[in-house]
Amino acid sequence: MGQLFAVEIIYRGVFQKTLAKNITRGIVLAAHNEGKLGISFGRYGDAPERNGIPAKSFAIIANDEQTLEAGMAQYEPKHVDLTVVLDDTLCKGAESWAWYGLQPVHHALKSGHTLIVVSLQDAPTLLKTIHRREEPYKLGILKGVTSFSGMWVYKDDHTDVRVLGAIAKALPELVSLKSVEKFITEKLKNSLKVTSTQTAYQRFTAVDVKPGKGNPEELFNFELLPWENMRNGVSIPGQPQGGPYADPVTKQTGGFRPARNELFKKYSTRTQRPVVNFSTCTKCTLCWLDCPDASFDVTPDGTYDANLEACCGCGICEAVCPVKDCVTMVNESLFHDNDSQWVRYKKDPHTYLKWLEKTIEMAEPDEKRSHGFRYRGQYQEQLPEALEVARKG
Amino acid sequence: MATTTLPVEVEKKIHEQEALITGAEAIAIACKLANVDVVTAYPIRPYDTVMQYISQLVADGEMDCEYIVAEGEHSQFEIVKHASICGARVFCGSSGVGWMYAMEALTVSPALRVPMVCMVGNRALDDPGAFGVEHNDALAVRDLGWLLTWVDNAQEALDTALIAYRVAEDRRMLVPLAISCDGAFLTHSQALVRIPAAEQVKQFLPRYDRGDLLLHPDNVISVAPQANEDWVMEIRRQNYAVTERACSVIREVYADFGRTFGRKYGNPFFEEYLTEDAEVVLLGMGTLSTRVRVAVRKLREQGKKVGFVRLRWFRPFAGPEIAKCLERFKAVGVIDRDFSFGSPNLSGVVATEVRSAMYTGASTRPPVLGFICGLGGREVTVHDVEKMTDIVFEAAKGVTQPLTQWIGLRG
Amino acid sequence: MCHATHDLKAGKENIMSTTFVDEKPTQNLEAFKGVKKVPHEEYYTSGHRTCQACESAQIMKLMAKAAGPRTIVLGATGCMYVANTSYYSTPWGVPWMHTQLGSAGSGALGVAAALRVQMRKGAMKDEPINVIAFCGDGGGADMGLNAISATLTHPDYNLLILMYDNESYANTDIQISGTSPYGANTSFSTPGKVKRIMHHRWKKNVAPLMIAGHPTCKYVGTISTSYPLQAMNNIRKALSIGGPTFIHCLNPCPKGWDFDPVLSFELGELAVNTGIWPLYEVENGNLHLYGKTKDIANGRFKRLPVRDYLLKQGRFAHFVEDDIEYFQSKIDEMWTKWLVPGVIPLQKEVEADDPPAR
C-alpha cells in the first residue's frame, strides 16, 4: 500500500465555493503531473451551501489506485496531512449547517502537520482564536486579503494559485512546485499566476505550535441520541417563548430576549459582527425588526443588543440603522468572546464607549468591505490591491 | 389501549341490521359507524363507488365529516395526511395509477406515523387503461411501512374496516393501512351484510388520540425537519419497531372484535380451507378464493386431497406462521394476481414472499410453484384452478415443474 | 354564496337563507399601528441555518410574529425547509410541519378541515386557529401550483398560503423556477460560449393568476420584506378576512442572486422602485396598489431604471446593453400597455416581442 494524502480546505460557504473547488481540483491535477492519482470533493453535508457557513472541500491523493480507494466514499477524511483555512475568521472553528457541534480548524490535522491560514494577521494573534490541542502542529500564514466572491461571478485574485504554492512548500511530498507550475501553465494558461504561485512558495514559512498552545475555549458539542430516546413521528420539541431579563446594574427586569436554540449557535458563521452605540440609539426598532435571525435582544432600556448566539453577521442592521455609527459591522477576528455588549455598556458606559470608538476605527470602511458582488466592475477595481499583496507575498 | 367486552345478554339485545350492499358500500358504512372526521375523494374506478356512498351519507345527514373532493390523488392523500396529524380520523382511497399518482404522500405517511385508513379498489396499472383487478397497485407500497390486508367479501370488508381503525390508531402502531378489495367482484357486487349497531362500534373503537404527536398550538412541536446521515437510520429503526409489534396488535384486535360483535375470524393472518387432510394446497389473496373453493370441493369429489390457504394480511407478513402452516404439505401452489417482472424465478410477489418465508421458517421445504393468473381482471375459472392443482400434484410426486407458469393465457 | 333549495316554489329569502358556506370566525387580527406597537414575542427565532441576510427567513419571522401563538405553520419543501428546520434544531415557537413540495394547498386544507370538524364534534377546544402554508416559488409557481388553486376554491376553510419567492430552486443550489427573471444565471441556465441567455422565459405573474382564477377568494396580495410593518399587517388582514387567502412575497436571495448580503434590504426596495415588483392587494375583489407602487401608478414617482437593480446582482453580470434595454422595455410594457398597469397583462394591441439575440 502506497502513501495516501488528504488535504482539507475550510472555507466560507458560497463566498469561497469556487475558490475552494479551484484549489482542491488544482491539487489533484498538479499531483497528477507526478503520476499520482486523486479525487476532489466538497463535504456533502454542507450542501446546499449557505453563504458564510463554514464549509469544507477535500483533495485525496495517492500513488496508486488501491491506496486511493482507502480515501474514497467518505463525507470527510478522518485524518488530513494538511489543512488550509481560506478566511481567518474561521479560526474560531467550523460548524457546518449539517454538523452538530463546533470543530476546531485543526481537528483532523495529523500531529506535526501544517495548518495554513490566509490572513493579514500574525501567528500570535491567530493563536488567540485557534483552539489549543494536545498534538503539536505547524502554523503557516499566507499573507493575503480574504478573497470573497459569489455564486456566479468569481474574483480571480490569484488566491487559488498562491495557496497551491504554499501547499507545495508545506507538503512537497504531496506535490512539487514544478508540478504546480506545469498545471498552471498548461491548464490555466496564465504566466502571471505562475509568478504568484512562485512568490507564495518562496515567502511561505510556518512556525511550530507546541501542545496546549492556543485558545482554551470549551468546544460547543452536541450528543446524538439513540433511536429509542428519539421522539416518534420524526417530531422534535419546538422553541419555548422568550421573556424579559434583568438589568445587570439596577437588577430591574424588562425588555425581551427570545428563546435561543440550544443546539445550534452561529458563533462560527460570522465574518463580522455589529457593535452598537447604546448612547446614540434612538430605539427606532429597525435593526431588531429587519434582522432575519431575530438576533437582537430588546434591552430593559428599550435599546437593541445583538445576541451573538444568533447573529450571523450579515450587516442588514448597519444598513437600515438611521443613526451614523450607531450600528457598525467589524471584522469578527478582532473579538475573542461572545458577551453581551449592552451588559458591558451598563456596567461601565465610559469604558465601553471608549472601546467602541477604538473598535470602530479598526473597522474596514464599508465600501472596502467585500462579502461578494455589489456592482459590475467592482472585482476588477479590487484586483490591483489584491495582486499587489500577492506580489509582495 | 383498553379492550372492551360486552356481556353476552347485552350483545343479544343489540339488534344487528342486514342490508344488501357492495363491498365499497360496506366500507362506506364502516366509515359512518367509525364516525370518521375527514374524507377526501377523487374519481377513479373501481374504488370511487365508496366515495359516492359516503357523499350520499353526508347529504342525508347520516354522517358528519368534512367531505373534500380533491383535484388529484396526490392532494387527496396529502389532505388526509395533514388532517390525521392534527387529530382527525380520516378515510381515503384509490385504485391503479391513481394510487401511484399519490405515491409521494403514501411514501411519507409511515414515518410521520399517520394512521390513515384507505380502501384500494384493486385495478390493473396503466397502460393500457383497464378497470379489472390486479394487485400490483396496493403492493407497490409493500416495503414502505404500510399495513396491507386483502378481503374477499362485503361482510369482511365492513368488519376489516372497523378493525383497521383500531389497529392503525393503536398508540403502539400509528401507521397507514390499506384494505384491498378486488375491482368489480367485490367493489361492484352486492351481497347481504350484517351491519353492527353504532353503540357496539363506539365501544370497540375509542376516539383516535395521537398524544404528544398532535400538531396543535397547545403542543409546540416541529414535525419532519430535515435530517442528515446522523439521524435517518435511527428514524427508520423506529418504523421497524412498529412492524415488530404489528402481528401481536392485530391478533389482540381481532380477538376483541370477536368478543364485541360475536363474529370470529380465527387466525387473522390467513384462512385455511379443507387443509386438515390435504396433500397439496393453493394459496392466494382476494376474491379468487371463491373460485378456488368451488374447484377444491369439485376436486375432492374426484378424491384429490387439495386445500386452500387465503392470505388476509400481506403486511405484516406472518412469515413463521405461514411457513409452519405450509411445511406439512407435499407441494404448494401460489396464485398471484400480480407480477414482479425480473424477480427471482420470475414469479409473482406473493410466491416470492412465501418462498422466502419457507426458506427460514419451515423445517421441510415442499416445492412452491408460482402461478400468474387473472391479470387485468380476467376471471380465474374453476378450470384454471383444476389445471394449477394438477401441476401442484405433479410437483408433489417429484416431477420437476417450471417455478412460474401463466394460467388462463391465450396461445 | 347560496344555492337553490329543492323546493322550486321557494321564495328569494328562502334561497338566501340556505347557504353552504359555513364561515368560521377568525382571530380578527388588527393591524399593528406603527413599529413601536409590534410585539416583542418571536415565534420563529434562532436555530435556523439560512444564509447571511436571508430575506426568506425574514418573512418567515415576520409572518410568525404577525400570526401569533395560536397558529399552525406548514413548510413546503424548499430552502426554507432544508436550511430552516433541521432535525433536533428548530427555530419554531409555534407547531410546524414539513409538507411535500407540491402540497402547500392540500396540506393547509387538511389542517383546516381537521380543526373545523374536531371543534364541531367537541373533540377539540373551539377557537380560531391560524393555518398558514409557507411555500417557495418552486413549489408554489411550479409543481402544479402546489395544489393552491383547488384550495382557493374552498371558501369555508380559513387559511393563508404565503409564497416566498427567491426566484429559483435555492435549496438545490439555484435552478430556474417558474418565477426566475428573464436571462438570470442559474445552475440550469449558466451563460455559455454560444448562448449568453439560457433562460428566456418571463417570470410567472402568480398573484394575478390566483386573483383571476378564484373569484370567491377574498384576499390576494403581494408584499416585500423591505416594508416589514406593511407586510405583517397584510398578513394579519389575510388571516382575518376569512376563507383561503394567498400572498406572494419577493425575497432577495444573496446566494442565488449573487450579491453582498448587506444589499438585501436595498434590493428589495429597488425591485419595487424600478416597477419590477408591484405592491398591491385585492380585497373582496377590489384592487388597490400601495406604497411606492401606488405613486408609480399615478405618476407621483418616476420608476428607477432597471439597470440600477440588475447590475447590483451577479446573476445578471453577463447582460449586455441589449439585454438591459429589453428587460427595461418589458417592465415599461407592464406600466404603459397593460390594461391594469403592473398587475393584469391584458393589452389592447400587442406588439411583437423582440428579445435580443442570445
JSON list of N, CA, C and O in Angstrom, two decimals, chain C residues 54-57 59-60 75-84 101 133-141 161-171 179 223 225 246-251:
[
{"chain": "C", "resi": 54, "resn": "CYS", "atom": "N", "xyz": [-30.73, 36.44, 4.82]},
{"chain": "C", "resi": 54, "resn": "CYS", "atom": "CA", "xyz": [-31.75, 35.68, 4.10]},
{"chain": "C", "resi": 54, "resn": "CYS", "atom": "C", "xyz": [-33.11, 36.35, 4.29]},
{"chain": "C", "resi": 54, "resn": "CYS", "atom": "O", "xyz": [-33.70, 36.31, 5.36]},
{"chain": "C", "resi": 55, "resn": "GLU", "atom": "N", "xyz": [-33.61, 36.96, 3.23]},
{"chain": "C", "resi": 55, "resn": "GLU", "atom": "CA", "xyz": [-34.89, 37.67, 3.33]},
{"chain": "C", "resi": 55, "resn": "GLU", "atom": "C", "xyz": [-36.06, 36.69, 3.39]},
{"chain": "C", "resi": 55, "resn": "GLU", "atom": "O", "xyz": [-37.16, 37.06, 3.80]},
{"chain": "C", "resi": 56, "resn": "SER", "atom": "N", "xyz": [-35.83, 35.46, 2.98]},
{"chain": "C", "resi": 56, "resn": "SER", "atom": "CA", "xyz": [-36.89, 34.45, 3.11]},
{"chain": "C", "resi": 56, "resn": "SER", "atom": "C", "xyz": [-37.07, 34.07, 4.57]},
{"chain": "C", "resi": 56, "resn": "SER", "atom": "O", "xyz": [-38.19, 33.86, 5.04]},
{"chain": "C", "resi": 57, "resn": "ALA", "atom": "N", "xyz": [-35.95, 34.00, 5.31]},
{"chain": "C", "resi": 57, "resn": "ALA", "atom": "CA", "xyz": [-36.06, 33.77, 6.76]},
{"chain": "C", "resi": 57, "resn": "ALA", "atom": "C", "xyz": [-36.74, 34.97, 7.40]},
{"chain": "C", "resi": 57, "resn": "ALA", "atom": "O", "xyz": [-37.56, 34.83, 8.31]},
{"chain": "C", "resi": 59, "resn": "ILE", "atom": "N", "xyz": [-39.08, 36.93, 6.14]},
{"chain": "C", "resi": 59, "resn": "ILE", "atom": "CA", "xyz": [-40.55, 36.93, 6.00]},
{"chain": "C", "resi": 59, "resn": "ILE", "atom": "C", "xyz": [-41.17, 35.84, 6.87]},
{"chain": "C", "resi": 59, "resn": "ILE", "atom": "O", "xyz": [-42.26, 36.00, 7.41]},
{"chain": "C", "resi": 60, "resn": "MET", "atom": "N", "xyz": [-40.42, 34.74, 7.08]},
{"chain": "C", "resi": 60, "resn": "MET", "atom": "CA", "xyz": [-40.93, 33.71, 8.00]},
{"chain": "C", "resi": 60, "resn": "MET", "atom": "C", "xyz": [-41.05, 34.28, 9.40]},
{"chain": "C", "resi": 60, "resn": "MET", "atom": "O", "xyz": [-42.04, 34.07, 10.10]},
{"chain": "C", "resi": 75, "resn": "GLY", "atom": "N", "xyz": [-44.56, 23.98, 6.30]},
{"chain": "C", "resi": 75, "resn": "GLY", "atom": "CA", "xyz": [-43.45, 24.44, 5.48]},
{"chain": "C", "resi": 75, "resn": "GLY", "atom": "C", "xyz": [-43.20, 23.48, 4.34]},
{"chain": "C", "resi": 75, "resn": "GLY", "atom": "O", "xyz": [-42.74, 22.36, 4.54]},
{"chain": "C", "resi": 76, "resn": "ALA", "atom": "N", "xyz": [-43.56, 23.91, 3.13]},
{"chain": "C", "resi": 76, "resn": "ALA", "atom": "CA", "xyz": [-43.32, 23.04, 1.97]},
{"chain": "C", "resi": 76, "resn": "ALA", "atom": "C", "xyz": [-41.83, 22.94, 1.69]},
{"chain": "C", "resi": 76, "resn": "ALA", "atom": "O", "xyz": [-41.06, 23.85, 2.00]},
{"chain": "C", "resi": 77, "resn": "THR", "atom": "N", "xyz": [-41.43, 21.84, 1.12]},
{"chain": "C", "resi": 77, "resn": "THR", "atom": "CA", "xyz": [-40.03, 21.62, 0.77]},
{"chain": "C", "resi": 77, "resn": "THR", "atom": "C", "xyz": [-39.47, 22.81, 0.01]},
{"chain": "C", "resi": 77, "resn": "THR", "atom": "O", "xyz": [-40.15, 23.38, -0.84]},
{"chain": "C", "resi": 78, "resn": "GLY", "atom": "N", "xyz": [-38.24, 23.16, 0.30]},
{"chain": "C", "resi": 78, "resn": "GLY", "atom": "CA", "xyz": [-37.60, 24.30, -0.33]},
{"chain": "C", "resi": 78, "resn": "GLY", "atom": "C", "xyz": [-36.43, 24.66, 0.54]},
{"chain": "C", "resi": 78, "resn": "GLY", "atom": "O", "xyz": [-36.19, 24.01, 1.56]},
{"chain": "C", "resi": 79, "resn": "CYS", "atom": "N", "xyz": [-35.69, 25.73, 0.20]},
{"chain": "C", "resi": 79, "resn": "CYS", "atom": "CA", "xyz": [-34.53, 26.04, 1.05]},
{"chain": "C", "resi": 79, "resn": "CYS", "atom": "C", "xyz": [-35.01, 26.48, 2.42]},
{"chain": "C", "resi": 79, "resn": "CYS", "atom": "O", "xyz": [-34.33, 26.31, 3.41]},
{"chain": "C", "resi": 80, "resn": "MET", "atom": "N", "xyz": [-36.26, 27.01, 2.48]},
{"chain": "C", "resi": 80, "resn": "MET", "atom": "CA", "xyz": [-36.78, 27.42, 3.79]},
{"chain": "C", "resi": 80, "resn": "MET", "atom": "C", "xyz": [-37.24, 26.21, 4.61]},
{"chain": "C", "resi": 80, "resn": "MET", "atom": "O", "xyz": [-37.68, 26.36, 5.74]},
{"chain": "C", "resi": 81, "resn": "TYR", "atom": "N", "xyz": [-37.19, 25.04, 4.01]},
{"chain": "C", "resi": 81, "resn": "TYR", "atom": "CA", "xyz": [-37.36, 23.80, 4.79]},
{"chain": "C", "resi": 81, "resn": "TYR", "atom": "C", "xyz": [-35.99, 23.28, 5.19]},
{"chain": "C", "resi": 81, "resn": "TYR", "atom": "O", "xyz": [-35.65, 23.17, 6.35]},
{"chain": "C", "resi": 82, "resn": "VAL", "atom": "N", "xyz": [-35.18, 23.03, 4.17]},
{"chain": "C", "resi": 82, "resn": "VAL", "atom": "CA", "xyz": [-33.90, 22.36, 4.39]},
{"chain": "C", "resi": 82, "resn": "VAL", "atom": "C", "xyz": [-32.95, 23.18, 5.27]},
{"chain": "C", "resi": 82, "resn": "VAL", "atom": "O", "xyz": [-32.31, 22.65, 6.17]},
{"chain": "C", "resi": 83, "resn": "ALA", "atom": "N", "xyz": [-32.91, 24.49, 5.03]},
{"chain": "C", "resi": 83, "resn": "ALA", "atom": "CA", "xyz": [-31.97, 25.31, 5.80]},
{"chain": "C", "resi": 83, "resn": "ALA", "atom": "C", "xyz": [-32.56, 25.70, 7.12]},
{"chain": "C", "resi": 83, "resn": "ALA", "atom": "O", "xyz": [-31.88, 26.16, 8.02]},
{"chain": "C", "resi": 84, "resn": "ASN", "atom": "N", "xyz": [-33.86, 25.54, 7.20]},
{"chain": "C", "resi": 84, "resn": "ASN", "atom": "CA", "xyz": [-34.57, 26.17, 8.26]},
{"chain": "C", "resi": 84, "resn": "ASN", "atom": "C", "xyz": [-34.75, 25.39, 9.50]},
{"chain": "C", "resi": 84, "resn": "ASN", "atom": "O", "xyz": [-34.50, 25.83, 10.60]},
{"chain": "C", "resi": 101, "resn": "LEU", "atom": "N", "xyz": [-43.29, 19.09, -1.43]},
{"chain": "C", "resi": 101, "resn": "LEU", "atom": "CA", "xyz": [-43.07, 20.23, -2.33]},
{"chain": "C", "resi": 101, "resn": "LEU", "atom": "C", "xyz": [-44.34, 20.67, -3.06]},
{"chain": "C", "resi": 101, "resn": "LEU", "atom": "O", "xyz": [-44.56, 21.85, -3.27]},
{"chain": "C", "resi": 133, "resn": "ALA", "atom": "N", "xyz": [-49.75, 27.91, 5.25]},
{"chain": "C", "resi": 133, "resn": "ALA", "atom": "CA", "xyz": [-48.82, 27.08, 4.50]},
{"chain": "C", "resi": 133, "resn": "ALA", "atom": "C", "xyz": [-47.82, 28.01, 3.84]},
{"chain": "C", "resi": 133, "resn": "ALA", "atom": "O", "xyz": [-48.19, 28.96, 3.15]},
{"chain": "C", "resi": 134, "resn": "PHE", "atom": "N", "xyz": [-46.55, 27.74, 4.10]},
{"chain": "C", "resi": 134, "resn": "PHE", "atom": "CA", "xyz": [-45.46, 28.58, 3.60]},
{"chain": "C", "resi": 134, "resn": "PHE", "atom": "C", "xyz": [-44.75, 27.80, 2.50]},
{"chain": "C", "resi": 134, "resn": "PHE", "atom": "O", "xyz": [-44.21, 26.72, 2.76]},
{"chain": "C", "resi": 135, "resn": "CYS", "atom": "N", "xyz": [-44.81, 28.31, 1.27]},
{"chain": "C", "resi": 135, "resn": "CYS", "atom": "CA", "xyz": [-44.16, 27.56, 0.19]},
{"chain": "C", "resi": 135, "resn": "CYS", "atom": "C", "xyz": [-43.31, 28.49, -0.66]},
{"chain": "C", "resi": 135, "resn": "CYS", "atom": "O", "xyz": [-43.51, 29.70, -0.66]},
{"chain": "C", "resi": 136, "resn": "GLY", "atom": "N", "xyz": [-42.36, 27.92, -1.36]},
{"chain": "C", "resi": 136, "resn": "GLY", "atom": "CA", "xyz": [-41.48, 28.71, -2.21]},
{"chain": "C", "resi": 136, "resn": "GLY", "atom": "C", "xyz": [-42.02, 28.82, -3.62]},
{"chain": "C", "resi": 136, "resn": "GLY", "atom": "O", "xyz": [-43.05, 28.24, -3.95]},
{"chain": "C", "resi": 137, "resn": "ASP", "atom": "N", "xyz": [-41.28, 29.57, -4.45]},
{"chain": "C", "resi": 137, "resn": "ASP", "atom": "CA", "xyz": [-41.73, 29.73, -5.84]},
{"chain": "C", "resi": 137, "resn": "ASP", "atom": "C", "xyz": [-41.60, 28.41, -6.59]},
{"chain": "C", "resi": 137, "resn": "ASP", "atom": "O", "xyz": [-42.39, 28.12, -7.49]},
{"chain": "C", "resi": 138, "resn": "GLY", "atom": "N", "xyz": [-40.64, 27.57, -6.19]},
{"chain": "C", "resi": 138, "resn": "GLY", "atom": "CA", "xyz": [-40.51, 26.27, -6.86]},
{"chain": "C", "resi": 138, "resn": "GLY", "atom": "C", "xyz": [-41.78, 25.47, -6.68]},
{"chain": "C", "resi": 138, "resn": "GLY", "atom": "O", "xyz": [-42.40, 25.01, -7.64]},
{"chain": "C", "resi": 139, "resn": "GLY", "atom": "N", "xyz": [-42.21, 25.32, -5.43]},
{"chain": "C", "resi": 139, "resn": "GLY", "atom": "CA", "xyz": [-43.43, 24.58, -5.17]},
{"chain": "C", "resi": 139, "resn": "GLY", "atom": "C", "xyz": [-44.66, 25.35, -5.60]},
{"chain": "C", "resi": 139, "resn": "GLY", "atom": "O", "xyz": [-45.57, 24.81, -6.22]},
{"chain": "C", "resi": 140, "resn": "GLY", "atom": "N", "xyz": [-44.69, 26.64, -5.28]},
{"chain": "C", "resi": 140, "resn": "GLY", "atom": "CA", "xyz": [-45.91, 27.43, -5.46]},
{"chain": "C", "resi": 140, "resn": "GLY", "atom": "C", "xyz": [-46.23, 27.80, -6.90]},
{"chain": "C", "resi": 140, "resn": "GLY", "atom": "O", "xyz": [-47.38, 27.75, -7.32]},
{"chain": "C", "resi": 141, "resn": "ALA", "atom": "N", "xyz": [-45.18, 28.16, -7.65]},
{"chain": "C", "resi": 141, "resn": "ALA", "atom": "CA", "xyz": [-45.44, 28.61, -9.03]},
{"chain": "C", "resi": 141, "resn": "ALA", "atom": "C", "xyz": [-45.27, 27.45, -10.02]},
{"chain": "C", "resi": 141, "resn": "ALA", "atom": "O", "xyz": [-45.81, 27.48, -11.11]},
{"chain": "C", "resi": 161, "resn": "ILE", "atom": "N", "xyz": [-52.00, 30.92, 2.33]},
{"chain": "C", "resi": 161, "resn": "ILE", "atom": "CA", "xyz": [-50.83, 30.35, 1.67]},
{"chain": "C", "resi": 161, "resn": "ILE", "atom": "C", "xyz": [-49.90, 31.49, 1.34]},
{"chain": "C", "resi": 161, "resn": "ILE", "atom": "O", "xyz": [-50.27, 32.41, 0.61]},
{"chain": "C", "resi": 162, "resn": "LEU", "atom": "N", "xyz": [-48.71, 31.45, 1.95]},
{"chain": "C", "resi": 162, "resn": "LEU", "atom": "CA", "xyz": [-47.74, 32.51, 1.71]},
{"chain": "C", "resi": 162, "resn": "LEU", "atom": "C", "xyz": [-46.62, 31.95, 0.85]},
{"chain": "C", "resi": 162, "resn": "LEU", "atom": "O", "xyz": [-45.93, 31.02, 1.25]},
{"chain": "C", "resi": 163, "resn": "MET", "atom": "N", "xyz": [-46.50, 32.48, -0.34]},
{"chain": "C", "resi": 163, "resn": "MET", "atom": "CA", "xyz": [-45.44, 32.02, -1.24]},
{"chain": "C", "resi": 163, "resn": "MET", "atom": "C", "xyz": [-44.27, 32.98, -1.20]},
{"chain": "C", "resi": 163, "resn": "MET", "atom": "O", "xyz": [-44.38, 34.12, -1.62]},
{"chain": "C", "resi": 164, "resn": "TYR", "atom": "N", "xyz": [-43.16, 32.52, -0.64]},
{"chain": "C", "resi": 164, "resn": "TYR", "atom": "CA", "xyz": [-41.94, 33.35, -0.66]},
{"chain": "C", "resi": 164, "resn": "TYR", "atom": "C", "xyz": [-41.24, 33.07, -1.98]},
{"chain": "C", "resi": 164, "resn": "TYR", "atom": "O", "xyz": [-41.25, 31.94, -2.47]},
{"chain": "C", "resi": 165, "resn": "ASP", "atom": "N", "xyz": [-40.69, 34.10, -2.55]},
{"chain": "C", "resi": 165, "resn": "ASP", "atom": "CA", "xyz": [-40.16, 34.00, -3.91]},
{"chain": "C", "resi": 165, "resn": "ASP", "atom": "C", "xyz": [-38.73, 34.49, -3.97]},
{"chain": "C", "resi": 165, "resn": "ASP", "atom": "O", "xyz": [-38.47, 35.69, -3.96]},
{"chain": "C", "resi": 166, "resn": "ASN", "atom": "N", "xyz": [-37.77, 33.55, -3.97]},
{"chain": "C", "resi": 166, "resn": "ASN", "atom": "CA", "xyz": [-36.38, 33.96, -4.16]},
{"chain": "C", "resi": 166, "resn": "ASN", "atom": "C", "xyz": [-35.94, 33.65, -5.59]},
{"chain": "C", "resi": 166, "resn": "ASN", "atom": "O", "xyz": [-34.75, 33.56, -5.90]},
{"chain": "C", "resi": 167, "resn": "GLU", "atom": "N", "xyz": [-36.94, 33.44, -6.44]},
{"chain": "C", "resi": 167, "resn": "GLU", "atom": "CA", "xyz": [-36.75, 33.35, -7.89]},
{"chain": "C", "resi": 167, "resn": "GLU", "atom": "C", "xyz": [-35.83, 32.23, -8.34]},
{"chain": "C", "resi": 167, "resn": "GLU", "atom": "O", "xyz": [-35.12, 32.36, -9.34]},
{"chain": "C", "resi": 168, "resn": "SER", "atom": "N", "xyz": [-35.83, 31.13, -7.59]},
{"chain": "C", "resi": 168, "resn": "SER", "atom": "CA", "xyz": [-35.07, 29.95, -8.03]},
{"chain": "C", "resi": 168, "resn": "SER", "atom": "C", "xyz": [-35.35, 28.79, -7.07]},
{"chain": "C", "resi": 168, "resn": "SER", "atom": "O", "xyz": [-35.93, 28.99, -6.01]},
{"chain": "C", "resi": 169, "resn": "TYR", "atom": "N", "xyz": [-34.94, 27.61, -7.48]},
{"chain": "C", "resi": 169, "resn": "TYR", "atom": "CA", "xyz": [-34.89, 26.49, -6.54]},
{"chain": "C", "resi": 169, "resn": "TYR", "atom": "C", "xyz": [-33.59, 26.65, -5.75]},
{"chain": "C", "resi": 169, "resn": "TYR", "atom": "O", "xyz": [-32.55, 26.12, -6.12]},
{"chain": "C", "resi": 170, "resn": "ALA", "atom": "N", "xyz": [-33.66, 27.41, -4.68]},
{"chain": "C", "resi": 170, "resn": "ALA", "atom": "CA", "xyz": [-32.44, 27.78, -3.96]},
{"chain": "C", "resi": 170, "resn": "ALA", "atom": "C", "xyz": [-31.90, 26.61, -3.15]},
{"chain": "C", "resi": 170, "resn": "ALA", "atom": "O", "xyz": [-30.70, 26.51, -2.90]},
{"chain": "C", "resi": 171, "resn": "ASN", "atom": "N", "xyz": [-32.81, 25.71, -2.77]},
{"chain": "C", "resi": 171, "resn": "ASN", "atom": "CA", "xyz": [-32.43, 24.58, -1.93]},
{"chain": "C", "resi": 171, "resn": "ASN", "atom": "C", "xyz": [-31.48, 23.62, -2.63]},
{"chain": "C", "resi": 171, "resn": "ASN", "atom": "O", "xyz": [-30.61, 23.02, -2.01]},
{"chain": "C", "resi": 179, "resn": "THR", "atom": "N", "xyz": [-40.60, 31.40, -11.56]},
{"chain": "C", "resi": 179, "resn": "THR", "atom": "CA", "xyz": [-40.56, 32.84, -11.30]},
{"chain": "C", "resi": 179, "resn": "THR", "atom": "C", "xyz": [-39.16, 33.44, -11.48]},
{"chain": "C", "resi": 179, "resn": "THR", "atom": "O", "xyz": [-38.93, 34.59, -11.13]},
{"chain": "C", "resi": 223, "resn": "ILE", "atom": "N", "xyz": [-46.30, 41.32, -1.24]},
{"chain": "C", "resi": 223, "resn": "ILE", "atom": "CA", "xyz": [-45.59, 42.07, -0.21]},
{"chain": "C", "resi": 223, "resn": "ILE", "atom": "C", "xyz": [-44.09, 42.01, -0.46]},
{"chain": "C", "resi": 223, "resn": "ILE", "atom": "O", "xyz": [-43.62, 41.27, -1.32]},
{"chain": "C", "resi": 225, "resn": "THR", "atom": "N", "xyz": [-40.24, 42.17, 1.88]},
{"chain": "C", "resi": 225, "resn": "THR", "atom": "CA", "xyz": [-39.64, 42.19, 3.22]},
{"chain": "C", "resi": 225, "resn": "THR", "atom": "C", "xyz": [-38.97, 43.53, 3.51]},
{"chain": "C", "resi": 225, "resn": "THR", "atom": "O", "xyz": [-38.62, 43.81, 4.65]},
{"chain": "C", "resi": 246, "resn": "PHE", "atom": "N", "xyz": [-54.16, 34.21, -0.28]},
{"chain": "C", "resi": 246, "resn": "PHE", "atom": "CA", "xyz": [-52.85, 33.98, -0.88]},
{"chain": "C", "resi": 246, "resn": "PHE", "atom": "C", "xyz": [-52.02, 35.25, -0.89]},
{"chain": "C", "resi": 246, "resn": "PHE", "atom": "O", "xyz": [-52.53, 36.33, -1.23]},
{"chain": "C", "resi": 247, "resn": "ILE", "atom": "N", "xyz": [-50.75, 35.13, -0.48]},
{"chain": "C", "resi": 247, "resn": "ILE", "atom": "CA", "xyz": [-49.83, 36.27, -0.53]},
{"chain": "C", "resi": 247, "resn": "ILE", "atom": "C", "xyz": [-48.54, 35.84, -1.22]},
{"chain": "C", "resi": 247, "resn": "ILE", "atom": "O", "xyz": [-48.02, 34.74, -0.95]},
{"chain": "C", "resi": 248, "resn": "HIS", "atom": "N", "xyz": [-48.06, 36.67, -2.11]},
{"chain": "C", "resi": 248, "resn": "HIS", "atom": "CA", "xyz": [-46.82, 36.42, -2.83]},
{"chain": "C", "resi": 248, "resn": "HIS", "atom": "C", "xyz": [-45.79, 37.45, -2.36]},
{"chain": "C", "resi": 248, "resn": "HIS", "atom": "O", "xyz": [-46.02, 38.64, -2.45]},
{"chain": "C", "resi": 249, "resn": "CYS", "atom": "N", "xyz": [-44.66, 36.95, -1.81]},
{"chain": "C", "resi": 249, "resn": "CYS", "atom": "CA", "xyz": [-43.64, 37.84, -1.27]},
{"chain": "C", "resi": 249, "resn": "CYS", "atom": "C", "xyz": [-42.33, 37.69, -2.04]},
{"chain": "C", "resi": 249, "resn": "CYS", "atom": "O", "xyz": [-41.86, 36.57, -2.24]},
{"chain": "C", "resi": 250, "resn": "LEU", "atom": "N", "xyz": [-41.76, 38.80, -2.48]},
{"chain": "C", "resi": 250, "resn": "LEU", "atom": "CA", "xyz": [-40.45, 38.75, -3.15]},
{"chain": "C", "resi": 250, "resn": "LEU", "atom": "C", "xyz": [-39.35, 38.81, -2.10]},
{"chain": "C", "resi": 250, "resn": "LEU", "atom": "O", "xyz": [-39.37, 39.66, -1.21]},
{"chain": "C", "resi": 251, "resn": "ASN", "atom": "N", "xyz": [-38.40, 37.86, -2.18]},
{"chain": "C", "resi": 251, "resn": "ASN", "atom": "CA", "xyz": [-37.34, 37.78, -1.18]},
{"chain": "C", "resi": 251, "resn": "ASN", "atom": "C", "xyz": [-35.96, 37.76, -1.81]},
{"chain": "C", "resi": 251, "resn": "ASN", "atom": "O", "xyz": [-35.52, 36.72, -2.29]}
]
